[in-house]
């Protein structure tokens, strides 16, 4: 299926994509798309690089899907010479790479690699200056036509405080983000940064545990708010994981919109605090959706480098 995604971009030529059901679809309202928020984060990273006189030459999108994230990166990081897109399925990668080639300058080399997280980059000896990932942590139900919803459980093998960190990472379905941060270390250039987007349906202190467990050091670039799409399956999936005191954070979408500026760049803790009065757990969110209400969630873009080792 062919789609136009021009509304996600502030400037530049029209963007046309070929997508299938294994790729995130493009929503008509720009803020409902993950990459609309990611592009704001890319702009912040660009400014940080400009402050130190560094121009990134290679960008990698991990789990890129349609390739739209890489297309946006090419318009923000204007000095790129090489773009790498990855996904776990060969034919998805082929389509993503072709989408990128059709929508970027012919001077940019586009490479498609299949495999888990950053492993295919490391296998090819590729080190990128900016590596971006938006990996799933969604336990969807009724996934016949939603193949992209999944998560990964890490093996718990450490002791004491580290064991608790890994338990919380699994409890809040962040194992795939853990694998990404471990794998990105061998695929990052000396001056490069790794960034990832994550839906903030969990207590934000778990991000600190994720950093410690994976040996990574990062800061929050921005936080935002997004409509929960495929809300029936998503809220039902999360509700099934609300056991033993675990709860996930959703928000009454229309009430929340009255409390925030969608175009602003927020900080995560402040945003969650502002939205607290509209917060519901996944089970209640499922009931709201059944009653015709819309629900949303916060999202958070993190950026950093491997932690220094002594």
PDB file of C-alpha atoms in Angstrom:
ATOM      1  CA  UNK A   1       0.000   0.000   0.000  1.00  0.00           C
ATOM      2  CA  UNK A   2       1.281   3.466  -0.882  1.00  0.00           C
ATOM      3  CA  UNK A   3       0.977   6.348   1.577  1.00  0.00           C
ATOM      4  CA  UNK A   4       2.014   9.978   1.619  1.00  0.00           C
ATOM      5  CA  UNK A   5       3.724  11.101   4.830  1.00  0.00           C
ATOM      6  CA  UNK A   6       4.505  14.698   3.881  1.00  0.00           C
ATOM      7  CA  UNK A   7       2.500  16.090   6.832  1.00  0.00           C
ATOM      8  CA  UNK A   8       5.128  14.726   9.234  1.00  0.00           C
ATOM      9  CA  UNK A   9       7.785  17.049   7.842  1.00  0.00           C
ATOM     10  CA  UNK A  10       8.106  20.816   8.141  1.00  0.00           C
ATOM     11  CA  UNK A  11       9.866  21.314   4.805  1.00  0.00           C
ATOM     12  CA  UNK A  12      11.161  19.476   1.791  1.00  0.00           C
ATOM     13  CA  UNK A  13       9.850  17.409  -1.072  1.00  0.00           C
ATOM     14  CA  UNK A  14       6.750  15.197  -0.698  1.00  0.00           C
ATOM     15  CA  UNK A  15       7.360  11.836   0.988  1.00  0.00           C
ATOM     16  CA  UNK A  16       5.819   8.680  -0.458  1.00  0.00           C
ATOM     17  CA  UNK A  17       6.063   5.299   1.256  1.00  0.00           C
ATOM     18  CA  UNK A  18       5.152   1.718   0.459  1.00  0.00           C
ATOM     19  CA  UNK A  19       4.054  -0.005   3.661  1.00  0.00           C
ATOM     20  CA  UNK A  20       2.382  -3.213   4.785  1.00  0.00           C
ATOM     21  CA  UNK A  21       0.733  -4.372   8.005  1.00  0.00           C
ATOM     22  CA  UNK A  22       4.065  -5.247   9.629  1.00  0.00           C
ATOM     23  CA  UNK A  23       5.053  -1.573   9.623  1.00  0.00           C
ATOM     24  CA  UNK A  24       3.645   1.179  11.799  1.00  0.00           C
ATOM     25  CA  UNK A  25       1.028   2.993   9.769  1.00  0.00           C
ATOM     26  CA  UNK A  26       1.097   6.740   9.184  1.00  0.00           C
ATOM     27  CA  UNK A  27      -1.665   8.608  11.025  1.00  0.00           C
ATOM     28  CA  UNK A  28      -3.424  11.617   9.503  1.00  0.00           C
ATOM     29  CA  UNK A  29      -2.793  13.801  12.571  1.00  0.00           C
ATOM     30  CA  UNK A  30       0.961  14.407  12.858  1.00  0.00           C
ATOM     31  CA  UNK A  31       1.302  14.278  16.703  1.00  0.00           C
ATOM     32  CA  UNK A  32      -0.254  10.796  16.708  1.00  0.00           C
ATOM     33  CA  UNK A  33       2.888   9.506  14.964  1.00  0.00           C
ATOM     34  CA  UNK A  34       5.933   8.511  16.978  1.00  0.00           C
ATOM     35  CA  UNK A  35       8.341   9.970  14.442  1.00  0.00           C
ATOM     36  CA  UNK A  36       6.780  13.432  14.668  1.00  0.00           C
ATOM     37  CA  UNK A  37       8.130  13.541  18.216  1.00  0.00           C
ATOM     38  CA  UNK A  38      11.392  11.854  17.228  1.00  0.00           C
ATOM     39  CA  UNK A  39      12.083  14.534  14.633  1.00  0.00           C
ATOM     40  CA  UNK A  40      11.943  17.158  17.392  1.00  0.00           C
ATOM     41  CA  UNK A  41      14.480  15.091  19.300  1.00  0.00           C
ATOM     42  CA  UNK A  42      16.737  14.815  16.248  1.00  0.00           C
ATOM     43  CA  UNK A  43      16.716  18.614  16.079  1.00  0.00           C
ATOM     44  CA  UNK A  44      17.917  18.799  19.687  1.00  0.00           C
ATOM     45  CA  UNK A  45      20.698  16.295  18.968  1.00  0.00           C
ATOM     46  CA  UNK A  46      21.745  18.322  15.926  1.00  0.00           C
ATOM     47  CA  UNK A  47      22.024  21.446  18.080  1.00  0.00           C
ATOM     48  CA  UNK A  48      24.165  19.566  20.608  1.00  0.00           C
ATOM     49  CA  UNK A  49      26.474  18.393  17.830  1.00  0.00           C
ATOM     50  CA  UNK A  50      26.719  21.908  16.381  1.00  0.00           C
ATOM     51  CA  UNK A  51      27.782  23.226  19.785  1.00  0.00           C
ATOM     52  CA  UNK A  52      30.865  20.980  19.680  1.00  0.00           C
ATOM     53  CA  UNK A  53      31.505  21.309  15.954  1.00  0.00           C
ATOM     54  CA  UNK A  54      30.601  17.734  15.046  1.00  0.00           C
ATOM     55  CA  UNK A  55      28.724  16.779  11.874  1.00  0.00           C
ATOM     56  CA  UNK A  56      27.280  13.244  11.859  1.00  0.00           C
ATOM     57  CA  UNK A  57      27.965  11.322   8.670  1.00  0.00           C
ATOM     58  CA  UNK A  58      26.102   8.075   9.374  1.00  0.00           C
ATOM     59  CA  UNK A  59      22.641   7.480  10.816  1.00  0.00           C
ATOM     60  CA  UNK A  60      21.138   4.103  11.729  1.00  0.00           C
ATOM     61  CA  UNK A  61      17.480   3.366  12.411  1.00  0.00           C
ATOM     62  CA  UNK A  62      16.978   0.147  14.374  1.00  0.00           C
ATOM     63  CA  UNK A  63      13.658  -1.585  13.776  1.00  0.00           C
ATOM     64  CA  UNK A  64      12.864   1.091  11.227  1.00  0.00           C
ATOM     65  CA  UNK A  65       9.695  -0.412   9.742  1.00  0.00           C
ATOM     66  CA  UNK A  66       8.791   1.849   6.818  1.00  0.00           C
ATOM     67  CA  UNK A  67      12.023   3.872   6.952  1.00  0.00           C
ATOM     68  CA  UNK A  68      10.227   7.156   7.654  1.00  0.00           C
ATOM     69  CA  UNK A  69      12.465   7.821  10.684  1.00  0.00           C
ATOM     70  CA  UNK A  70      15.563   7.656   8.483  1.00  0.00           C
ATOM     71  CA  UNK A  71      13.987   9.950   5.890  1.00  0.00           C
ATOM     72  CA  UNK A  72      13.363  12.541   8.583  1.00  0.00           C
ATOM     73  CA  UNK A  73      16.910  12.150   9.853  1.00  0.00           C
ATOM     74  CA  UNK A  74      18.262  12.919   6.381  1.00  0.00           C
ATOM     75  CA  UNK A  75      16.434  16.249   6.407  1.00  0.00           C
ATOM     76  CA  UNK A  76      17.650  17.195   9.881  1.00  0.00           C
ATOM     77  CA  UNK A  77      21.227  15.889   9.833  1.00  0.00           C
ATOM     78  CA  UNK A  78      22.025  17.478   6.492  1.00  0.00           C
ATOM     79  CA  UNK A  79      25.604  16.209   6.324  1.00  0.00           C
ATOM     80  CA  UNK A  80      24.705  12.511   6.220  1.00  0.00           C
ATOM     81  CA  UNK A  81      26.578  10.336   3.756  1.00  0.00           C
ATOM     82  CA  UNK A  82      25.220   6.947   4.797  1.00  0.00           C
ATOM     83  CA  UNK A  83      21.960   5.654   6.262  1.00  0.00           C
ATOM     84  CA  UNK A  84      21.417   2.154   7.654  1.00  0.00           C
ATOM     85  CA  UNK A  85      17.952   0.754   8.334  1.00  0.00           C
ATOM     86  CA  UNK A  86      17.344  -2.536  10.110  1.00  0.00           C
ATOM     87  CA  UNK A  87      14.442  -4.796  10.968  1.00  0.00           C
ATOM     88  CA  UNK A  88      14.013  -8.438  11.882  1.00  0.00           C
ATOM     89  CA  UNK A  89      12.439  -9.536   8.586  1.00  0.00           C
ATOM     90  CA  UNK A  90      14.347  -9.524   5.304  1.00  0.00           C
ATOM     91  CA  UNK A  91      11.517  -8.311   3.084  1.00  0.00           C
ATOM     92  CA  UNK A  92      10.578  -5.530   5.503  1.00  0.00           C
ATOM     93  CA  UNK A  93      14.181  -4.297   5.423  1.00  0.00           C
ATOM     94  CA  UNK A  94      14.243  -4.389   1.629  1.00  0.00           C
ATOM     95  CA  UNK A  95      11.092  -2.279   1.473  1.00  0.00           C
ATOM     96  CA  UNK A  96      12.300   0.155   4.133  1.00  0.00           C
ATOM     97  CA  UNK A  97      15.616   0.684   2.347  1.00  0.00           C
ATOM     98  CA  UNK A  98      13.817   1.292  -0.943  1.00  0.00           C
ATOM     99  CA  UNK A  99      11.468   3.779   0.728  1.00  0.00           C
ATOM    100  CA  UNK A 100      14.473   5.683   2.036  1.00  0.00           C
ATOM    101  CA  UNK A 101      16.282   5.669  -1.308  1.00  0.00           C
ATOM    102  CA  UNK A 102      13.235   7.131  -3.053  1.00  0.00           C
ATOM    103  CA  UNK A 103      13.004  10.001  -0.579  1.00  0.00           C
ATOM    104  CA  UNK A 104      16.611  11.068   0.101  1.00  0.00           C
ATOM    105  CA  UNK A 105      19.425  12.531  -1.950  1.00  0.00           C
ATOM    106  CA  UNK A 106      21.207  10.227  -4.387  1.00  0.00           C
ATOM    107  CA  UNK A 107      24.428  11.261  -2.638  1.00  0.00           C
ATOM    108  CA  UNK A 108      23.416   9.276   0.460  1.00  0.00           C
ATOM    109  CA  UNK A 109      24.227   5.571   0.493  1.00  0.00           C
ATOM    110  CA  UNK A 110      21.336   3.541   1.924  1.00  0.00           C
ATOM    111  CA  UNK A 111      21.939   0.093   3.420  1.00  0.00           C
ATOM    112  CA  UNK A 112      19.321  -2.354   4.669  1.00  0.00           C
ATOM    113  CA  UNK A 113      20.287  -5.047   7.198  1.00  0.00           C
ATOM    114  CA  UNK A 114      18.121  -7.667   8.881  1.00  0.00           C
ATOM    115  CA  UNK A 115      18.652  -8.907  12.414  1.00  0.00           C
ATOM    116  CA  UNK A 116      18.062  -8.208  16.093  1.00  0.00           C
ATOM    117  CA  UNK A 117      18.715  -4.746  17.526  1.00  0.00           C
ATOM    118  CA  UNK A 118      22.254  -3.539  16.618  1.00  0.00           C
ATOM    119  CA  UNK A 119      23.736  -6.982  15.987  1.00  0.00           C
ATOM    120  CA  UNK A 120      23.685  -6.664  12.163  1.00  0.00           C
ATOM    121  CA  UNK A 121      25.665  -3.403  12.353  1.00  0.00           C
ATOM    122  CA  UNK A 122      28.308  -5.008  14.541  1.00  0.00           C
ATOM    123  CA  UNK A 123      28.525  -8.020  12.220  1.00  0.00           C
ATOM    124  CA  UNK A 124      29.245  -5.688   9.293  1.00  0.00           C
ATOM    125  CA  UNK A 125      31.738  -3.602  11.282  1.00  0.00           C
ATOM    126  CA  UNK A 126      29.511  -0.523  10.967  1.00  0.00           C
ATOM    127  CA  UNK A 127      29.735   2.260  13.518  1.00  0.00           C
ATOM    128  CA  UNK A 128      27.180   5.056  13.225  1.00  0.00           C
ATOM    129  CA  UNK A 129      27.193   8.590  14.603  1.00  0.00           C
ATOM    130  CA  UNK A 130      23.500   8.593  15.495  1.00  0.00           C
ATOM    131  CA  UNK A 131      21.625   5.380  16.240  1.00  0.00           C
ATOM    132  CA  UNK A 132      17.880   5.623  16.820  1.00  0.00           C
ATOM    133  CA  UNK A 133      15.407   2.958  17.922  1.00  0.00           C
ATOM    134  CA  UNK A 134      11.706   2.867  18.667  1.00  0.00           C
ATOM    135  CA  UNK A 135      11.316  -0.722  19.783  1.00  0.00           C
ATOM    136  CA  UNK A 136       8.066  -2.318  20.976  1.00  0.00           C
ATOM    137  CA  UNK A 137       7.204  -2.940  24.600  1.00  0.00           C
ATOM    138  CA  UNK A 138       3.539  -3.637  23.941  1.00  0.00           C
ATOM    139  CA  UNK A 139       1.791  -6.906  24.906  1.00  0.00           C
ATOM    140  CA  UNK A 140      -0.935  -6.727  22.272  1.00  0.00           C
ATOM    141  CA  UNK A 141      -3.924  -9.015  22.273  1.00  0.00           C
ATOM    142  CA  UNK A 142      -5.773 -10.005  19.110  1.00  0.00           C
ATOM    143  CA  UNK A 143      -2.642  -9.512  16.998  1.00  0.00           C
ATOM    144  CA  UNK A 144      -3.805 -11.114  13.756  1.00  0.00           C
ATOM    145  CA  UNK A 145      -3.126  -7.884  11.838  1.00  0.00           C
ATOM    146  CA  UNK A 146      -0.685  -6.234  14.243  1.00  0.00           C
ATOM    147  CA  UNK A 147       2.532  -8.166  13.837  1.00  0.00           C
ATOM    148  CA  UNK A 148       4.720  -5.346  15.162  1.00  0.00           C
ATOM    149  CA  UNK A 149       3.512  -5.516  18.781  1.00  0.00           C
ATOM    150  CA  UNK A 150       5.863  -7.518  20.982  1.00  0.00           C
ATOM    151  CA  UNK A 151       8.430  -7.334  23.748  1.00  0.00           C
ATOM    152  CA  UNK A 152      11.384  -9.342  25.050  1.00  0.00           C
ATOM    153  CA  UNK A 153      12.120 -10.804  28.475  1.00  0.00           C
ATOM    154  CA  UNK A 154      15.746 -10.755  29.604  1.00  0.00           C
ATOM    155  CA  UNK A 155      17.238 -13.679  31.492  1.00  0.00           C
ATOM    156  CA  UNK A 156      17.618 -12.822  35.158  1.00  0.00           C
ATOM    157  CA  UNK A 157      21.009 -14.031  36.338  1.00  0.00           C
ATOM    158  CA  UNK A 158      22.477 -11.295  38.537  1.00  0.00           C
ATOM    159  CA  UNK A 159      22.190 -10.850  42.279  1.00  0.00           C
ATOM    160  CA  UNK A 160      21.127  -8.298  44.879  1.00  0.00           C
ATOM    161  CA  UNK A 161      20.323  -4.831  43.482  1.00  0.00           C
ATOM    162  CA  UNK A 162      21.019  -5.810  39.886  1.00  0.00           C
ATOM    163  CA  UNK A 163      18.561  -8.693  40.155  1.00  0.00           C
ATOM    164  CA  UNK A 164      15.867  -6.248  41.262  1.00  0.00           C
ATOM    165  CA  UNK A 165      16.670  -3.955  38.343  1.00  0.00           C
ATOM    166  CA  UNK A 166      16.303  -6.832  35.893  1.00  0.00           C
ATOM    167  CA  UNK A 167      13.073  -7.916  37.579  1.00  0.00           C
ATOM    168  CA  UNK A 168      11.610  -4.426  37.110  1.00  0.00           C
ATOM    169  CA  UNK A 169      12.821  -4.306  33.502  1.00  0.00           C
ATOM    170  CA  UNK A 170      10.911  -7.525  32.819  1.00  0.00           C
ATOM    171  CA  UNK A 171       7.932  -6.467  34.929  1.00  0.00           C
ATOM    172  CA  UNK A 172       7.459  -3.353  32.792  1.00  0.00           C
ATOM    173  CA  UNK A 173       8.297  -5.128  29.507  1.00  0.00           C
ATOM    174  CA  UNK A 174      11.529  -3.251  28.728  1.00  0.00           C
ATOM    175  CA  UNK A 175      13.740  -6.232  27.918  1.00  0.00           C
ATOM    176  CA  UNK A 176      14.074  -5.301  24.244  1.00  0.00           C
ATOM    177  CA  UNK A 177      15.293  -1.817  25.206  1.00  0.00           C
ATOM    178  CA  UNK A 178      17.849  -3.527  27.458  1.00  0.00           C
ATOM    179  CA  UNK A 179      19.088  -5.650  24.549  1.00  0.00           C
ATOM    180  CA  UNK A 180      19.304  -2.556  22.342  1.00  0.00           C
ATOM    181  CA  UNK A 181      21.437  -0.652  24.838  1.00  0.00           C
ATOM    182  CA  UNK A 182      23.780  -3.601  25.297  1.00  0.00           C
ATOM    183  CA  UNK A 183      24.149  -4.145  21.546  1.00  0.00           C
ATOM    184  CA  UNK A 184      24.507  -0.489  20.562  1.00  0.00           C
ATOM    185  CA  UNK A 185      27.861  -0.175  22.334  1.00  0.00           C
ATOM    186  CA  UNK A 186      29.720  -1.989  19.550  1.00  0.00           C
ATOM    187  CA  UNK A 187      27.900  -0.104  16.782  1.00  0.00           C
ATOM    188  CA  UNK A 188      28.449   3.464  17.977  1.00  0.00           C
ATOM    189  CA  UNK A 189      31.202   5.749  16.683  1.00  0.00           C
ATOM    190  CA  UNK A 190      33.576   7.419  19.127  1.00  0.00           C
ATOM    191  CA  UNK A 191      31.695  10.732  19.055  1.00  0.00           C
ATOM    192  CA  UNK A 192      28.273   9.248  18.368  1.00  0.00           C
ATOM    193  CA  UNK A 193      25.107   9.024  20.438  1.00  0.00           C
ATOM    194  CA  UNK A 194      22.438   6.376  20.819  1.00  0.00           C
ATOM    195  CA  UNK A 195      18.845   7.464  21.228  1.00  0.00           C
ATOM    196  CA  UNK A 196      15.573   5.646  21.707  1.00  0.00           C
ATOM    197  CA  UNK A 197      11.893   6.441  22.060  1.00  0.00           C
ATOM    198  CA  UNK A 198       9.778   4.671  24.636  1.00  0.00           C
ATOM    199  CA  UNK A 199       6.145   4.797  25.696  1.00  0.00           C
ATOM    200  CA  UNK A 200       6.078   5.918  29.331  1.00  0.00           C
ATOM    201  CA  UNK A 201       3.427   3.566  30.666  1.00  0.00           C
ATOM    202  CA  UNK A 202       5.691   2.639  33.594  1.00  0.00           C
ATOM    203  CA  UNK A 203       7.204   4.529  36.577  1.00  0.00           C
ATOM    204  CA  UNK A 204       9.980   6.677  35.109  1.00  0.00           C
ATOM    205  CA  UNK A 205      12.499   5.580  37.735  1.00  0.00           C
ATOM    206  CA  UNK A 206      12.610   2.253  35.871  1.00  0.00           C
ATOM    207  CA  UNK A 207      14.571   4.115  33.173  1.00  0.00           C
ATOM    208  CA  UNK A 208      17.324   4.669  35.738  1.00  0.00           C
ATOM    209  CA  UNK A 209      17.323   0.954  36.509  1.00  0.00           C
ATOM    210  CA  UNK A 210      17.500   0.192  32.792  1.00  0.00           C
ATOM    211  CA  UNK A 211      20.548   2.458  32.439  1.00  0.00           C
ATOM    212  CA  UNK A 212      22.376   0.850  35.353  1.00  0.00           C
ATOM    213  CA  UNK A 213      21.590  -2.707  34.272  1.00  0.00           C
ATOM    214  CA  UNK A 214      22.711  -2.118  30.665  1.00  0.00           C
ATOM    215  CA  UNK A 215      25.804  -0.069  31.484  1.00  0.00           C
ATOM    216  CA  UNK A 216      24.522   3.015  29.708  1.00  0.00           C
ATOM    217  CA  UNK A 217      24.338   6.677  30.611  1.00  0.00           C
ATOM    218  CA  UNK A 218      21.575   8.781  29.067  1.00  0.00           C
ATOM    219  CA  UNK A 219      19.416  11.830  29.596  1.00  0.00           C
ATOM    220  CA  UNK A 220      15.875  12.604  28.539  1.00  0.00           C
ATOM    221  CA  UNK A 221      15.809  14.731  25.393  1.00  0.00           C
ATOM    222  CA  UNK A 222      12.085  15.337  25.539  1.00  0.00           C
ATOM    223  CA  UNK A 223       8.753  13.983  26.680  1.00  0.00           C
ATOM    224  CA  UNK A 224       5.483  14.217  24.826  1.00  0.00           C
ATOM    225  CA  UNK A 225       1.941  12.933  24.819  1.00  0.00           C
ATOM    226  CA  UNK A 226       0.352  10.703  22.222  1.00  0.00           C
ATOM    227  CA  UNK A 227      -3.007   9.135  21.446  1.00  0.00           C
ATOM    228  CA  UNK A 228      -3.009   5.397  22.062  1.00  0.00           C
ATOM    229  CA  UNK A 229      -3.700   3.814  18.698  1.00  0.00           C
ATOM    230  CA  UNK A 230      -5.066   0.254  18.381  1.00  0.00           C
ATOM    231  CA  UNK A 231      -6.383   1.054  21.853  1.00  0.00           C
ATOM    232  CA  UNK A 232      -8.585  -2.022  22.343  1.00  0.00           C
ATOM    233  CA  UNK A 233      -5.775  -4.509  21.777  1.00  0.00           C
ATOM    234  CA  UNK A 234      -3.126  -2.449  23.563  1.00  0.00           C
ATOM    235  CA  UNK A 235      -5.084  -1.706  26.739  1.00  0.00           C
ATOM    236  CA  UNK A 236      -6.331  -5.285  26.897  1.00  0.00           C
ATOM    237  CA  UNK A 237      -2.784  -6.586  26.511  1.00  0.00           C
ATOM    238  CA  UNK A 238      -1.425  -4.363  29.277  1.00  0.00           C
ATOM    239  CA  UNK A 239      -4.376  -5.138  31.542  1.00  0.00           C
ATOM    240  CA  UNK A 240      -3.411  -8.812  31.439  1.00  0.00           C
ATOM    241  CA  UNK A 241       0.022  -7.856  32.855  1.00  0.00           C
ATOM    242  CA  UNK A 242      -1.400  -5.897  35.777  1.00  0.00           C
ATOM    243  CA  UNK A 243      -0.760  -8.529  38.426  1.00  0.00           C
ATOM    244  CA  UNK A 244       0.865  -8.502  41.871  1.00  0.00           C
ATOM    245  CA  UNK A 245       0.501  -4.747  42.229  1.00  0.00           C
ATOM    246  CA  UNK A 246       1.903  -3.823  38.818  1.00  0.00           C
ATOM    247  CA  UNK A 247       0.005  -1.048  37.040  1.00  0.00           C
ATOM    248  CA  UNK A 248       0.590   0.791  33.780  1.00  0.00           C
ATOM    249  CA  UNK A 249      -0.066   4.477  33.154  1.00  0.00           C
ATOM    250  CA  UNK A 250      -2.687   5.638  30.678  1.00  0.00           C
ATOM    251  CA  UNK A 251      -4.529   8.953  30.573  1.00  0.00           C
ATOM    252  CA  UNK A 252      -7.967  10.137  29.525  1.00  0.00           C
ATOM    253  CA  UNK A 253      -6.871  11.663  26.224  1.00  0.00           C
ATOM    254  CA  UNK A 254      -9.385  14.460  25.832  1.00  0.00           C
ATOM    255  CA  UNK A 255      -9.032  15.612  29.430  1.00  0.00           C
ATOM    256  CA  UNK A 256      -5.251  15.544  29.084  1.00  0.00           C
ATOM    257  CA  UNK A 257      -5.296  17.677  25.938  1.00  0.00           C
ATOM    258  CA  UNK A 258      -6.856  20.505  27.938  1.00  0.00           C
ATOM    259  CA  UNK A 259      -3.866  20.494  30.285  1.00  0.00           C
ATOM    260  CA  UNK A 260      -0.854  20.516  27.945  1.00  0.00           C
ATOM    261  CA  UNK A 261       0.557  22.133  24.828  1.00  0.00           C
ATOM    262  CA  UNK A 262       1.138  19.313  22.351  1.00  0.00           C
ATOM    263  CA  UNK A 263       3.751  21.323  20.439  1.00  0.00           C
ATOM    264  CA  UNK A 264       5.880  22.042  23.514  1.00  0.00           C
ATOM    265  CA  UNK A 265       8.939  20.063  24.568  1.00  0.00           C
ATOM    266  CA  UNK A 266       8.188  18.684  28.025  1.00  0.00           C
ATOM    267  CA  UNK A 267      10.149  16.952  30.768  1.00  0.00           C
ATOM    268  CA  UNK A 268       8.874  13.527  31.745  1.00  0.00           C
ATOM    269  CA  UNK A 269       8.346  13.907  35.481  1.00  0.00           C
ATOM    270  CA  UNK A 270       6.724  17.320  35.074  1.00  0.00           C
ATOM    271  CA  UNK A 271       4.449  16.026  32.326  1.00  0.00           C
ATOM    272  CA  UNK A 272       3.312  13.003  34.317  1.00  0.00           C
ATOM    273  CA  UNK A 273       2.705  15.202  37.346  1.00  0.00           C
ATOM    274  CA  UNK A 274       0.592  17.615  35.315  1.00  0.00           C
ATOM    275  CA  UNK A 275      -1.477  14.774  33.865  1.00  0.00           C
ATOM    276  CA  UNK A 276      -1.874  12.882  37.136  1.00  0.00           C
ATOM    277  CA  UNK A 277      -5.535  13.775  37.583  1.00  0.00           C
ATOM    278  CA  UNK A 278      -6.389  12.094  34.274  1.00  0.00           C
ATOM    279  CA  UNK A 279      -4.309   8.971  34.932  1.00  0.00           C
ATOM    280  CA  UNK A 280      -5.908   5.488  34.856  1.00  0.00           C
ATOM    281  CA  UNK A 281      -4.438   2.003  34.892  1.00  0.00           C
ATOM    282  CA  UNK A 282      -4.667  -0.333  31.906  1.00  0.00           C
ATOM    283  CA  UNK A 283      -7.769  -2.129  33.184  1.00  0.00           C
ATOM    284  CA  UNK A 284      -9.666   1.142  33.579  1.00  0.00           C
ATOM    285  CA  UNK A 285      -8.307   2.387  30.253  1.00  0.00           C
ATOM    286  CA  UNK A 286      -9.785  -0.703  28.610  1.00  0.00           C
ATOM    287  CA  UNK A 287     -13.173   0.130  30.142  1.00  0.00           C
ATOM    288  CA  UNK A 288     -12.930   3.739  28.924  1.00  0.00           C
ATOM    289  CA  UNK A 289     -12.139   2.565  25.409  1.00  0.00           C
ATOM    290  CA  UNK A 290     -15.127   0.199  25.480  1.00  0.00           C
ATOM    291  CA  UNK A 291     -17.248   3.209  26.396  1.00  0.00           C
ATOM    292  CA  UNK A 292     -16.039   5.226  23.437  1.00  0.00           C
ATOM    293  CA  UNK A 293     -13.416   7.305  25.252  1.00  0.00           C
ATOM    294  CA  UNK A 294      -9.929   7.913  23.921  1.00  0.00           C
ATOM    295  CA  UNK A 295      -6.834   7.204  25.999  1.00  0.00           C
ATOM    296  CA  UNK A 296      -3.242   8.313  25.599  1.00  0.00           C
ATOM    297  CA  UNK A 297       0.199   7.788  27.057  1.00  0.00           C
ATOM    298  CA  UNK A 298       3.372   9.782  27.570  1.00  0.00           C
ATOM    299  CA  UNK A 299       6.438   9.125  25.460  1.00  0.00           C
ATOM    300  CA  UNK A 300      10.071   9.801  26.236  1.00  0.00           C
ATOM    301  CA  UNK A 301      13.107  10.177  23.994  1.00  0.00           C
ATOM    302  CA  UNK A 302      16.378   9.261  25.689  1.00  0.00           C
ATOM    303  CA  UNK A 303      19.883   9.950  24.375  1.00  0.00           C
ATOM    304  CA  UNK A 304      23.366   9.036  25.616  1.00  0.00           C
ATOM    305  CA  UNK A 305      26.475   6.920  25.442  1.00  0.00           C
ATOM    306  CA  UNK A 306      27.855   3.832  27.184  1.00  0.00           C
ATOM    307  CA  UNK A 307      28.797   4.529  30.792  1.00  0.00           C
ATOM    308  CA  UNK A 308      32.475   5.101  31.419  1.00  0.00           C
ATOM    309  CA  UNK A 309      34.283   2.081  32.827  1.00  0.00           C
ATOM    310  CA  UNK A 310      37.144   2.261  35.287  1.00  0.00           C
TER     311      UNK A 310
END
